[in-house]
Each structure stands twice: as structure tokens, then as C-alpha cells.
Tab-separated table of C-alpha atoms in Angstrom:
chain	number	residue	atom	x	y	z
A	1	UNK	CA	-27.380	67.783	-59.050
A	2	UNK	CA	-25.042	69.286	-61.567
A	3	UNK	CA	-25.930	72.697	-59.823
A	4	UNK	CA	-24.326	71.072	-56.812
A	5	UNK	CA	-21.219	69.964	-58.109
A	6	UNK	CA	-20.797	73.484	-59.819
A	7	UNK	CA	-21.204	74.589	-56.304
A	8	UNK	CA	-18.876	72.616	-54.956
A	9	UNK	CA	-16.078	73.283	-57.523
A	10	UNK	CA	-16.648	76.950	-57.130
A	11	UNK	CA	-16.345	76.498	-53.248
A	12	UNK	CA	-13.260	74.983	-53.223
A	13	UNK	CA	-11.691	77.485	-55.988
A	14	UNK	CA	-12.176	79.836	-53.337
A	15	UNK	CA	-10.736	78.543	-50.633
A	16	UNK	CA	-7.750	78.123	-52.254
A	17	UNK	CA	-8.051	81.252	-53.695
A	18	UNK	CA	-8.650	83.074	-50.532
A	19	UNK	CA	-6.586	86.426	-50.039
A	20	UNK	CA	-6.770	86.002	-46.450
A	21	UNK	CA	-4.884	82.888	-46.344
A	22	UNK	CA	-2.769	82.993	-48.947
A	23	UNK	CA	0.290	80.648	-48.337
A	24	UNK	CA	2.744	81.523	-51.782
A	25	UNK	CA	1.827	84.142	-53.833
A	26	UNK	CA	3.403	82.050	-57.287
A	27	UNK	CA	2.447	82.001	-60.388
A	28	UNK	CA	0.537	78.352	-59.861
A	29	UNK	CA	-2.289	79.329	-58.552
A	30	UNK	CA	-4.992	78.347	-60.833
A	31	UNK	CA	-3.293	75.048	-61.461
A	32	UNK	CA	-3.636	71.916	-59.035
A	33	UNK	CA	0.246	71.187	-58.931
A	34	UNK	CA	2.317	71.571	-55.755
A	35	UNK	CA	4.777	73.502	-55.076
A	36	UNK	CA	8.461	72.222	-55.602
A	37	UNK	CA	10.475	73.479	-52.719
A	38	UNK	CA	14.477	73.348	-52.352
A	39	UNK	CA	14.207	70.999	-48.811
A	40	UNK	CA	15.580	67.488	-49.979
A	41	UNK	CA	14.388	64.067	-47.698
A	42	UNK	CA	16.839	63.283	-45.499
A	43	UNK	CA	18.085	59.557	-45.678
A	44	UNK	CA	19.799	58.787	-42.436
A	45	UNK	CA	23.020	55.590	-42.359
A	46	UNK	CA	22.039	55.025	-39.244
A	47	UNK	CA	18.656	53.966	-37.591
A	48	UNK	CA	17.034	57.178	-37.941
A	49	UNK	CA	17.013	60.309	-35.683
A	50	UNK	CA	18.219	59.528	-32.266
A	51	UNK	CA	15.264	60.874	-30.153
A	52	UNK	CA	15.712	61.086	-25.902
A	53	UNK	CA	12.577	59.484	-24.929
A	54	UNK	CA	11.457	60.920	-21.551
A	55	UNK	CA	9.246	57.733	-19.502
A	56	UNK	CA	9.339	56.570	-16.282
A	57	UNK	CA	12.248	54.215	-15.195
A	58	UNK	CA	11.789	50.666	-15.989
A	59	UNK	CA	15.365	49.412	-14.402
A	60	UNK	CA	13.920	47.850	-11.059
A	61	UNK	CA	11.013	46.341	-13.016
A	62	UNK	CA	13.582	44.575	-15.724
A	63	UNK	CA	16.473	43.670	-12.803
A	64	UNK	CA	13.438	41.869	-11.127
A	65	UNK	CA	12.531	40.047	-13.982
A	66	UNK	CA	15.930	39.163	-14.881
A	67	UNK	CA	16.864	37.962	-11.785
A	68	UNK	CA	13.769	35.777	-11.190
A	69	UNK	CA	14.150	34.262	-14.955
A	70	UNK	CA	17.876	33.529	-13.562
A	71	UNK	CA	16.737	31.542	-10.758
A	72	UNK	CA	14.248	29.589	-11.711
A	73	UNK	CA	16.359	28.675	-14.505
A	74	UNK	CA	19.430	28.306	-12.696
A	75	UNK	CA	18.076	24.944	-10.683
A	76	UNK	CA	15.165	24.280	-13.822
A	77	UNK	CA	17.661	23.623	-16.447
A	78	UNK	CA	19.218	20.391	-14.471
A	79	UNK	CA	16.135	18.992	-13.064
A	80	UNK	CA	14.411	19.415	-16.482
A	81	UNK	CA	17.733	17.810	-18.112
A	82	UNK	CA	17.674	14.949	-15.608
A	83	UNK	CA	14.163	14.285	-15.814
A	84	UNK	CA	14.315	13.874	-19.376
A	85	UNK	CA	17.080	11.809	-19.716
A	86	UNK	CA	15.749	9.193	-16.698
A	87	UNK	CA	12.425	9.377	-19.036
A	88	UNK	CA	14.398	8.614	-22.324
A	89	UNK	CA	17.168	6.612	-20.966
A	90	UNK	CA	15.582	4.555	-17.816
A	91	UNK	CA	12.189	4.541	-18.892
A	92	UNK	CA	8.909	3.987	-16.709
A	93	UNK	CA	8.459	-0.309	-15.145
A	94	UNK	CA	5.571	-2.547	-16.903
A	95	UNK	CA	2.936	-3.574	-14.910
A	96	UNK	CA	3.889	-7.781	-13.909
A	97	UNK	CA	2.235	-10.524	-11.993
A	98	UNK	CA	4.132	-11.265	-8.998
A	99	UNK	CA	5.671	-14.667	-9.815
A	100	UNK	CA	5.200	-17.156	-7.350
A	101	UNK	CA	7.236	-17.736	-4.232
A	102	UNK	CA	8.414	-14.007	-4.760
A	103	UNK	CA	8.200	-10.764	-2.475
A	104	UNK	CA	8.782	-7.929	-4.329
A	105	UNK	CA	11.024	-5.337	-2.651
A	106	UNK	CA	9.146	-2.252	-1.371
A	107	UNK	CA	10.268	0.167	-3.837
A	108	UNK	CA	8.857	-2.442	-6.420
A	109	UNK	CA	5.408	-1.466	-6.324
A	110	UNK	CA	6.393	1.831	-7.637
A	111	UNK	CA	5.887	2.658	-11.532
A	112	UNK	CA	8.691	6.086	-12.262
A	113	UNK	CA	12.135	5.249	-11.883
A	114	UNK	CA	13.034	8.349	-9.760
A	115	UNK	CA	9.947	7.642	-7.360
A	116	UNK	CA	11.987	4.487	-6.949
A	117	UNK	CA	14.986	5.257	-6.446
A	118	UNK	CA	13.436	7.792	-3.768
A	119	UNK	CA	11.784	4.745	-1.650
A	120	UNK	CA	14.729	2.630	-1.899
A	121	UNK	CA	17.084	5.548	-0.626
A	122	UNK	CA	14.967	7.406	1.693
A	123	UNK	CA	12.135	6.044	2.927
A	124	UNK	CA	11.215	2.902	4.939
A	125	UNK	CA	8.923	0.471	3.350
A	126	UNK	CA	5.188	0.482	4.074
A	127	UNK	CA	5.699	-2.821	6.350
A	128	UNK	CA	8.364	-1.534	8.552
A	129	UNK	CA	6.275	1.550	9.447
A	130	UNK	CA	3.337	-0.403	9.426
A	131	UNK	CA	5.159	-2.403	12.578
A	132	UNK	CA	6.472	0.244	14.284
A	133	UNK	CA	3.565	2.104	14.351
A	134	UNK	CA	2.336	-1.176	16.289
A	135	UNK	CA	4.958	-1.320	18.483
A	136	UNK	CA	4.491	2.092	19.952
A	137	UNK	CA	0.670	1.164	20.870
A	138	UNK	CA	2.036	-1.823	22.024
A	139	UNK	CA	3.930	0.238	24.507
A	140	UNK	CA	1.409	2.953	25.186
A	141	UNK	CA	-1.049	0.413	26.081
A	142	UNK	CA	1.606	-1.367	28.623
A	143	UNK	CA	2.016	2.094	29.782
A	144	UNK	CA	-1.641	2.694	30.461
A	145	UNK	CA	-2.486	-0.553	31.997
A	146	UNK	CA	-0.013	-0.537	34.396
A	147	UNK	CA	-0.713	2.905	35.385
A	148	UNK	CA	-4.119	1.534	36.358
A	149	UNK	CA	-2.293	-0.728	38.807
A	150	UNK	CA	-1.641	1.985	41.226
A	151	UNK	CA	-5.523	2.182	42.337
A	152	UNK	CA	-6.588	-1.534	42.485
A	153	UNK	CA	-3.951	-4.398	41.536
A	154	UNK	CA	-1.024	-5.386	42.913
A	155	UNK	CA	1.612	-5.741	40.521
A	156	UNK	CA	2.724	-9.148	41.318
A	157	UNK	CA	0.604	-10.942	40.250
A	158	UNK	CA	1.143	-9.925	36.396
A	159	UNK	CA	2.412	-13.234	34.719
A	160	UNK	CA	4.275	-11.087	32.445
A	161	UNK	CA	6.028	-9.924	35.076
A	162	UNK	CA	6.413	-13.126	36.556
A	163	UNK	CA	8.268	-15.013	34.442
A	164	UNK	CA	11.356	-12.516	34.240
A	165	UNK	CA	12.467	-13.746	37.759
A	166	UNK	CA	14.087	-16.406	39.276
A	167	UNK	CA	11.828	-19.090	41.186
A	168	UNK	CA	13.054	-17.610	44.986
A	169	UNK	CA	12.032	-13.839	43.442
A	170	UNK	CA	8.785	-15.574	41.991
A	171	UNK	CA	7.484	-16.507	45.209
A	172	UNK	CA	8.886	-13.424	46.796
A	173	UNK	CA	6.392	-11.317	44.378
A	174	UNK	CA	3.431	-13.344	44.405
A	175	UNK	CA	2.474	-12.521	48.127
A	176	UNK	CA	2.207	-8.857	48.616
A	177	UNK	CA	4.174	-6.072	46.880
A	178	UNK	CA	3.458	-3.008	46.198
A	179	UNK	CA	4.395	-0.925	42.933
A	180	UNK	CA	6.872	0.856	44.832
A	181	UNK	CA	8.467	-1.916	45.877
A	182	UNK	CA	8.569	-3.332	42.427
A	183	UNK	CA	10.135	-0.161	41.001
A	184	UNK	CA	12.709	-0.514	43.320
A	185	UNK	CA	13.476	-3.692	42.315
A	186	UNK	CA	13.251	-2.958	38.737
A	187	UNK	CA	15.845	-0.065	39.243
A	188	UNK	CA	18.230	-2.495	41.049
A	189	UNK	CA	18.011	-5.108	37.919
A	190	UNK	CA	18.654	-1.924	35.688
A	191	UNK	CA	21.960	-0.710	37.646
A	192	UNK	CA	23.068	-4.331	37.692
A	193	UNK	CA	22.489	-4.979	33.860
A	194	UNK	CA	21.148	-2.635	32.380
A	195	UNK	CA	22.596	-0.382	29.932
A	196	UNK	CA	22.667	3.788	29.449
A	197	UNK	CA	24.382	6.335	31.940
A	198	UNK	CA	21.737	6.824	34.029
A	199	UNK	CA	22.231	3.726	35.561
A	200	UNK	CA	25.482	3.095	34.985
A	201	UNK	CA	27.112	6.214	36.273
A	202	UNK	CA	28.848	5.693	39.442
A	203	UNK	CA	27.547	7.460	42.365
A	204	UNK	CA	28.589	7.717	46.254
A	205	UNK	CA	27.167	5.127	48.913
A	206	UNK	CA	23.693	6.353	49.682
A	207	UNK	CA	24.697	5.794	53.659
A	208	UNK	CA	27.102	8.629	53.543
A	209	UNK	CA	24.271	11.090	53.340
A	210	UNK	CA	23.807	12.932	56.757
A	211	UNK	CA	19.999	12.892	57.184
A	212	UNK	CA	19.957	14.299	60.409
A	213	UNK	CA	18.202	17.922	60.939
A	214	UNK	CA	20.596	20.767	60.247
A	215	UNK	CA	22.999	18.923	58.234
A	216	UNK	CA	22.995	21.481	55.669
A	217	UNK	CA	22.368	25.290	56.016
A	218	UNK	CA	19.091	24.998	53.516
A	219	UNK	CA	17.632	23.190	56.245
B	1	UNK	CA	2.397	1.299	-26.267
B	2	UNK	CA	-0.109	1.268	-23.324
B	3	UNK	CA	-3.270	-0.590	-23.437
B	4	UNK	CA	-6.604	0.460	-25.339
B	5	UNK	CA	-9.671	0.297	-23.415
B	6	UNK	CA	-12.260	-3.024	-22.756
B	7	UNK	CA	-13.682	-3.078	-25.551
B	8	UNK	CA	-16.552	-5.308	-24.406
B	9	UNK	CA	-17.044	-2.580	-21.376
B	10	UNK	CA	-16.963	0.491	-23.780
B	11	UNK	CA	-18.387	-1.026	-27.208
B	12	UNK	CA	-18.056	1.196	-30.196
B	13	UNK	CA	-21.169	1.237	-32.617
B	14	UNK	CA	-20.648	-0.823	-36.182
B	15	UNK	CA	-18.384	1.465	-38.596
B	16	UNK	CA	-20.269	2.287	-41.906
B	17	UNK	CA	-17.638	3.309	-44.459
B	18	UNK	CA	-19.739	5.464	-46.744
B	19	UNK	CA	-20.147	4.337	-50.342
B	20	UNK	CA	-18.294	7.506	-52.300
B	21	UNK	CA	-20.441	9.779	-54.626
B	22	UNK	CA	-18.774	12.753	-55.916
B	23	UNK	CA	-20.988	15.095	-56.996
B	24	UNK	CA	-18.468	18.154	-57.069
B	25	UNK	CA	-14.717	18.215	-58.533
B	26	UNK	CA	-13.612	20.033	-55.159
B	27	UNK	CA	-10.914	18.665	-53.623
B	28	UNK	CA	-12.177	16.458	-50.080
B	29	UNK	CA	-11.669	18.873	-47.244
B	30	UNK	CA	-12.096	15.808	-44.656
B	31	UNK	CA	-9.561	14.140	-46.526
B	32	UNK	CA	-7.129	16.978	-46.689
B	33	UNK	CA	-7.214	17.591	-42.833
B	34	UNK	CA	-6.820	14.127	-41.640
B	35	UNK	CA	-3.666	14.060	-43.938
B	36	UNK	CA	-2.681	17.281	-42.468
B	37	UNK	CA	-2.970	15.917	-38.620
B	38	UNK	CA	-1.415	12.841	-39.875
B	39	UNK	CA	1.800	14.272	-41.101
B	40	UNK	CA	2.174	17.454	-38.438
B	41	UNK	CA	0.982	15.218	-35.502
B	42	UNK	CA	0.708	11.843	-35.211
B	43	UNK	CA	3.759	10.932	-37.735
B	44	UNK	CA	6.369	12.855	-35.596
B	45	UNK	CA	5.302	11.938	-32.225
B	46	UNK	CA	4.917	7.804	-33.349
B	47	UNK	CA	8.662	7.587	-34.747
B	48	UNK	CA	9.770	9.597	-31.679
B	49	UNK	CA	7.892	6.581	-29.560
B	50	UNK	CA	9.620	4.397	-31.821
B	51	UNK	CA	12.668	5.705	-30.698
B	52	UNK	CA	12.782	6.231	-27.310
B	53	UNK	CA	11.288	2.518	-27.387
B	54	UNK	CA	14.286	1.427	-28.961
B	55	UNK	CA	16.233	2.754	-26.613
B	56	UNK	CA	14.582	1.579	-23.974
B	57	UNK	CA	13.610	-2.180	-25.160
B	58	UNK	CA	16.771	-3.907	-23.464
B	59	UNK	CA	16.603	-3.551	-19.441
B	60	UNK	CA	12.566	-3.669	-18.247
B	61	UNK	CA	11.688	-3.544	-15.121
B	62	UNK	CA	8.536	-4.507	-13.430
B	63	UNK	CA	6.490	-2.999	-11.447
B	64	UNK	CA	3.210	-5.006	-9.255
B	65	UNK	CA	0.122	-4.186	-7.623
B	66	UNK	CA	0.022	-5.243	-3.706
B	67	UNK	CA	-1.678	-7.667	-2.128
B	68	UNK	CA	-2.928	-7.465	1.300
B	69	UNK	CA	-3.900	-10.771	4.124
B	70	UNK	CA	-7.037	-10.204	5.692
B	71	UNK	CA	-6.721	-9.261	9.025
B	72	UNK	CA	-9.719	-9.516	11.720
B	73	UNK	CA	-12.159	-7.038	11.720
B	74	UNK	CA	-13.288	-4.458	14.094
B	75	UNK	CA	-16.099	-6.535	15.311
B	76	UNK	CA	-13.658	-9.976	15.608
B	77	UNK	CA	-11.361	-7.502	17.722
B	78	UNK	CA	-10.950	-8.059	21.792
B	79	UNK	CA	-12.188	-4.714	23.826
B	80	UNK	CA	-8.907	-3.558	24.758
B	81	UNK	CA	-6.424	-4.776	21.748
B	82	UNK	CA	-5.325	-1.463	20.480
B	83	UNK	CA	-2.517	-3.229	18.288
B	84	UNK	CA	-5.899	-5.302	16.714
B	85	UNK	CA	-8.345	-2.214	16.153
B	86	UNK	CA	-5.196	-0.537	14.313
B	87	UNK	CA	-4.823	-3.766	11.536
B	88	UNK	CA	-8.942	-3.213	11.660
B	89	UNK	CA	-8.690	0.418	10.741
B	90	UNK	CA	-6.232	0.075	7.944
B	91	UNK	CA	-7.839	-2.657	6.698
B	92	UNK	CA	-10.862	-0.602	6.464
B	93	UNK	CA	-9.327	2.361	5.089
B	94	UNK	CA	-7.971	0.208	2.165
B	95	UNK	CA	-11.319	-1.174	1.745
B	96	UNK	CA	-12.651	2.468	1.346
B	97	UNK	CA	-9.949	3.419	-1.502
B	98	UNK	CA	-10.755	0.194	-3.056
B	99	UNK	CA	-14.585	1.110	-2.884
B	100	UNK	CA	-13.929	4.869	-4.109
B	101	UNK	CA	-12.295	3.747	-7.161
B	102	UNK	CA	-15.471	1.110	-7.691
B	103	UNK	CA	-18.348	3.965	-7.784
B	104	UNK	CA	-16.123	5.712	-9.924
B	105	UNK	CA	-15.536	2.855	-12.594
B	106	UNK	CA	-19.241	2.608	-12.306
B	107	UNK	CA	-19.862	6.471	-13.074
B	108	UNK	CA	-17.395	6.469	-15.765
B	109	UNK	CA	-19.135	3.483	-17.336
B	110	UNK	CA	-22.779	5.160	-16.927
B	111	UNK	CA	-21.203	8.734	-18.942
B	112	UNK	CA	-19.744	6.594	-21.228
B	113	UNK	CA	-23.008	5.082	-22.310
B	114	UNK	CA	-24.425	8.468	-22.451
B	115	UNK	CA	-22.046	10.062	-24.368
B	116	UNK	CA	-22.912	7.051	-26.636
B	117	UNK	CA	-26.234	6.467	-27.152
B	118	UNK	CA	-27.017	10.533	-27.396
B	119	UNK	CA	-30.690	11.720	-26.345
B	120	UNK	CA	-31.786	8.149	-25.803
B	121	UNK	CA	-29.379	7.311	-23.125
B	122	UNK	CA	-32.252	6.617	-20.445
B	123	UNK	CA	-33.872	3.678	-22.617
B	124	UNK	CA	-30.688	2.398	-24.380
B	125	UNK	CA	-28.365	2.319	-21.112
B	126	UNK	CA	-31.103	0.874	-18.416
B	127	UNK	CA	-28.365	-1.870	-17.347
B	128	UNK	CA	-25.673	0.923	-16.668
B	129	UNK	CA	-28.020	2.608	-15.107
B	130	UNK	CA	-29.781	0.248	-12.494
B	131	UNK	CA	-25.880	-0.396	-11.581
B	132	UNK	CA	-24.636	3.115	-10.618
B	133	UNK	CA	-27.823	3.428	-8.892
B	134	UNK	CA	-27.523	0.596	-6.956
B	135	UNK	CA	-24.022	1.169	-6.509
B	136	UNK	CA	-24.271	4.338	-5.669
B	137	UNK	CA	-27.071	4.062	-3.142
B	138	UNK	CA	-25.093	1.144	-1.255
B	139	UNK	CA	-21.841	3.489	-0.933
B	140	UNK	CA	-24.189	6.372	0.395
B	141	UNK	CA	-25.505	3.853	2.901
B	142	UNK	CA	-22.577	2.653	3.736
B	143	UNK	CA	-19.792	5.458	3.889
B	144	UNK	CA	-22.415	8.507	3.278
B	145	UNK	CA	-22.476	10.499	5.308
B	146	UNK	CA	-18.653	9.857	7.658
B	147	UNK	CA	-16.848	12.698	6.645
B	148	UNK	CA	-13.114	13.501	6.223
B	149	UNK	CA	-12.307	12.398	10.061
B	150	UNK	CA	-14.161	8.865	8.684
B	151	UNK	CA	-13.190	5.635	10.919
B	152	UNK	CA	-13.482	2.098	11.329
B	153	UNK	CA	-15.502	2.496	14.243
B	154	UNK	CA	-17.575	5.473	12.683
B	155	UNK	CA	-18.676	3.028	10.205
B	156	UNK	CA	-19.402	0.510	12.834
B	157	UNK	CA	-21.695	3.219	14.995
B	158	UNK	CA	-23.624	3.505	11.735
B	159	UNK	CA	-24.146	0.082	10.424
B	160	UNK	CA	-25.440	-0.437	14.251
B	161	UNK	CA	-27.888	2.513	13.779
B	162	UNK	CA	-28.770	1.485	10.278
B	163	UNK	CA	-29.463	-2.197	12.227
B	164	UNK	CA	-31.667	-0.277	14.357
B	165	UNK	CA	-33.856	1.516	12.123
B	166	UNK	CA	-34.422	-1.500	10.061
B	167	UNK	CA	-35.150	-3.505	13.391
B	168	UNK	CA	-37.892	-0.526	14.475
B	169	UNK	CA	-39.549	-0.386	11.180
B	170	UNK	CA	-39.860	-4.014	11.005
């Protein structure tokens, strides 16, 4: 073990000892101190050396990112504003009983303050929809009954129908008529009282029109 | 401050404060991180409730929960009255929400109990448990198997085949 460390010692005398490599040829060789040199350490003012740092560009990926944190910001900042302050300053509704003899509004049933603001202002209440959703099947299943007239019943006989006419037009529908006839008739009540341009529009006497073959070149 | 939970519902087991022996001189770790939340957490956000409470604590509004009439069924409907199987079909579709949110109470109830009682949830939670499974198997027969297109008259076609079955086995 000593042996070793003599070995050691001696091997490393003679590296830096070797004449092949010899770096200074001074007069402190044998001892172990380094070598004082006239180079002083820089100390810069400013932030160190000013290097030009060759990588590729990074301008499209920081105008992107810039732009998109402009943005969102630029309509996040209000909305995050005004929800806060109708959280602070409004304040979310308590959960009530409905007193008795009371209908709460439609917009009542609603707990945010913004959600109800949003069905008072914009939206229709649940009932309203609720009835006109009835009203159109109402009127589609008008519509698809009386297209089943056509084929078997004659339209006259409809008590519906019945009791929008006078007593002489009453007993005028009740024997015969056919749907055509009754559309007719409907049309005349329409261009007598009924509203819209359609039927309102004045038009020539039908009797003018010349019927007759080769009235008209297209014929 | 919103409401804490049924207690009755969601029973908490007996608290047993621990009589103190100190056997070391080391200060109480326990101690010294509740006292840590307290004063980083709970402190800080409770005045700002306090706050924004005071605020708030003139105008209140109210808010309620809707009531709905009963309308006929689908089975109390004439063949024909489109404007009746519509009311039917709503009133069914609330009734499905409403029954939704009832299996769900029921589940929440049943991991409740488990979370609980720990490994001897099956003996210690029997009542919870005979209700979700009867709840839940009366659901299954009744909306189980509709799908997302589910309908008033769906569920009609299979309470009448249910009816059926029940009528051939017996």
C-alpha cells in the first residue's frame, strides 16, 4: 500500500516533468505553485460580452403568441370585470317558497343574476313556447284532416265550418258541396274581408279575358 | 352561507376527542398544520365572505322551484289529439328528469354509507342497500333500456310488453 502511493507520487512527478510536453520552462518546476501570468480578469460595466447568437428565427412564433394573448384579453378583461362585479355587487337569488296567490315571473325561477336578466330580455318564457308549440299542431292537424276530405267527406258538413256562416249560407252548404266549391267561397270571404295583398290587390274583371282559341300567339 | 347536508341522511359517527398524553416534548405537528390551513386558508376566504355578504345583505332576491298541473296521460289521451299526446310527452319527460335525479340521490346515499362504514359496508349499510337495488331495478324496468330518442309512447310499447310477459308466465 505505501509502495502504491510511492508509485503514484512518482507517476505524477513525471508527467509534469515530462520533456515532451513541457509547457514553461521556469524555474518552478519542482514546486506545486502556478504560474503568475501578466493577463488581468476583465470586469465588464456592462452585462458582459455582447455575443451574436446565431438560432433560428423565433419572430412569427412570438407575433403569434402576442397577438392571440391580445385577443383573448382584449374581450376577457371586460367580461371577467363584469362578471365579478354582478357576483360581488348583485349577488346570486335565495331559494323561496312561492307565497300564495303569487306567479312568479318566468325569469324568476332562475338562480344567477345575468342568467336572468338574459330570460327577461331575450327569451320567451317556458309557457309561451310551451303554447305555441301547441298551436302549430293545432294547425298541422287541421291541415291534415282536411286534406283527408278530398277522398271521402264532403266538407260541409264540418260543424266547424258551419257555424262561420250566415243561416241562408248554412243551408246552402249542408246539401252538397264540394271542396272546390268551398275554396271558392273561402277566397271570396278573404277578398271581401280579409286582410294581406294577395287579396287585396286590385286586379282587372276576370270577363275581360279573351278565352277564345288564338287569342294570344302562345296559343 | 349555503346549507350543510341532512344530517339524519348522512350521519357522522360519535366524535372521540382523545384524552392528551404527551410522551415527547416535540412540538404537535397535527396541531401546527391545522393552524397553518387555518390562517393561509380558511381565515382569508371567511372575512372575504363576510364581506361580499355585507355588501350584498340589503336587496335579496328570490328565486323558486316550479310547479307543474298534471295533465292527462298518454293512455287518458283521444287517438287523434296531437295537442293532448304533446302535454303527455312533456309531462313524461319531466317525470324522467325527476326520476334521474331520484336513482342518483339513492346512489349517492348507498357511496356515502360505504365510504362510511369502510370494509363492512355490506353488513352495516343493508337498508341503503335493499333501496338502490330496488330502486335501481324499477328504473331499469321502467326506462332501461329506451335510449336517447326515449318517448312517451316508447315507454308505453314497453310497459305493454312487460304486461305481456308477466300475463304469459302467469
Amino acid at each position: 500500500m505505501v509502495g502504491m502511493s510511492l508509485l503514484r507520487t512518482a507517476a505524477a512527478f513525471t508527467a509534469r516533468l515530462n520533456p515532451l510536453k513541457r509547457t514553461c520552462q521556469s524555474s518552478n518546476l519542482l514546486s506545486r505553485t502556478v504560474a503568475r501570468s501578466e493577463q488581468v480578469v476583465v470586469r465588464y460595466g456592462s452585462h458582459g460580452k455582447r455575443m451574436f447568437i446565431i438560432k433560428p428565427t423565433d419572430f412569427y412564433d412570438r407575433r403569434f403568441l402576442h397577438l392571440l394573448k391580445y385577443y383573448i384579453l382584449l374581450a376577457g378583461i371586460p367580461v371577467a370585470a363584469l362578471v365579478t362585479f354582478v357576483n360581488i355587487f348583485i349577488g346570486e337569488s335565495e331559494l323561496a317558497e312561492i307565497p300564495e296567490g303569487y306567479e312568479p315571473e318566468h325569469w324568476e325561477y332562475y338562480k344567477h343574476p345575468i342568467t336572468r336578466w338574459i330570460a327577461r330580455t331575450f327569451y320567451d318564457s317556458p309557457v309561451k313556447d310551451y303554447e305555441k308549440m301547441m298551436a302549430l299542431i293545432q294547425m298541422e292537424a287541421e291541415k291534415a284532416e282536411m286534406s283527408q276530405w278530398d277522398s271521402h267527406m264532403p266538407p260541409g258538413f264540418h260543424p266547424k265550418y258551419l257555424k262561420l256562416c250566415s243561416e241562408d249560407e248554412q243551408s246552402f252548404y249542408r246539401f252538397g258541396t264540394t271542396w272546390g266549391q268551398l275554396q271558392l267561397e273561402v277566397r271570396r270571404h278573404m277578398r271581401e274581408k280579409g286582410d294581406g295583398p294577395w287579396f287585396q290587390i286590385q286586379t282587372l274583371d276576370k270577363n275581360l279575358i279573351d278565352h277564345s282559341p288564338k287569342s294570344s300567339p302562345d296559343n | 352561507m349555503p346549507k350543510d347536508h341532512d344530517k339524519d341522511v348522512y350521519p357522522e359517527p360519535p366524535s372521540r376527542t382523545p384524552v392528551e398524553d404527551r410522551q415527547s416534548s416535540l412540538p404537535n405537528p397535527a396541531l401546527i398544520l391545522s393552524k397553518l390551513f387555518y390562517y393561509s386558508v380558511d381565515l382569508p376566504v371567511t372575512t372575504f365572505r363576510d364581506i361580499v355578504e355585507g355588501i350584498q345583505s340589503g336587496k335579496k332576491s328570490h328565486y323558486y322551484h316550479q310547479k307543474f298541473r298534471r295533465v292527462p296521460e298518454l293512455t287518458q289521451c283521444q287517438e287523434g289529439d296531437y295537442v293532448c299526446y304533446y302535454e303527455a310527452e312533456m309531462q313524461w319527460r319531466r317525470d324522467y328528469k325527476v326520476d334521474q335525479e331520484i336513482v342518483k340521490v339513492i346512489q349517492e346515499r348507498l357511496r356515502a354509507c360505504q365510504q362510511r362504514e369502510g370494509p363492512s359496508y355490506s353488513q352495516n349499510c343493508y337498508k341503503e342497500l335493499q333501496q338502490f337495488e330496488q330502486v335501481s331495478k324499477a328504473f331499469q324496468s321502467r326506462y332501461g333500456d329506451l335510449g336517447a330518442y326515449a318517448s312517451a309512447r316508447k315507454c308505453l310499447m314497453k310497459q305493454k310488453e312487460r304486461m305481456m310477459a308477466e300475463q304469459q308466465q302467469a
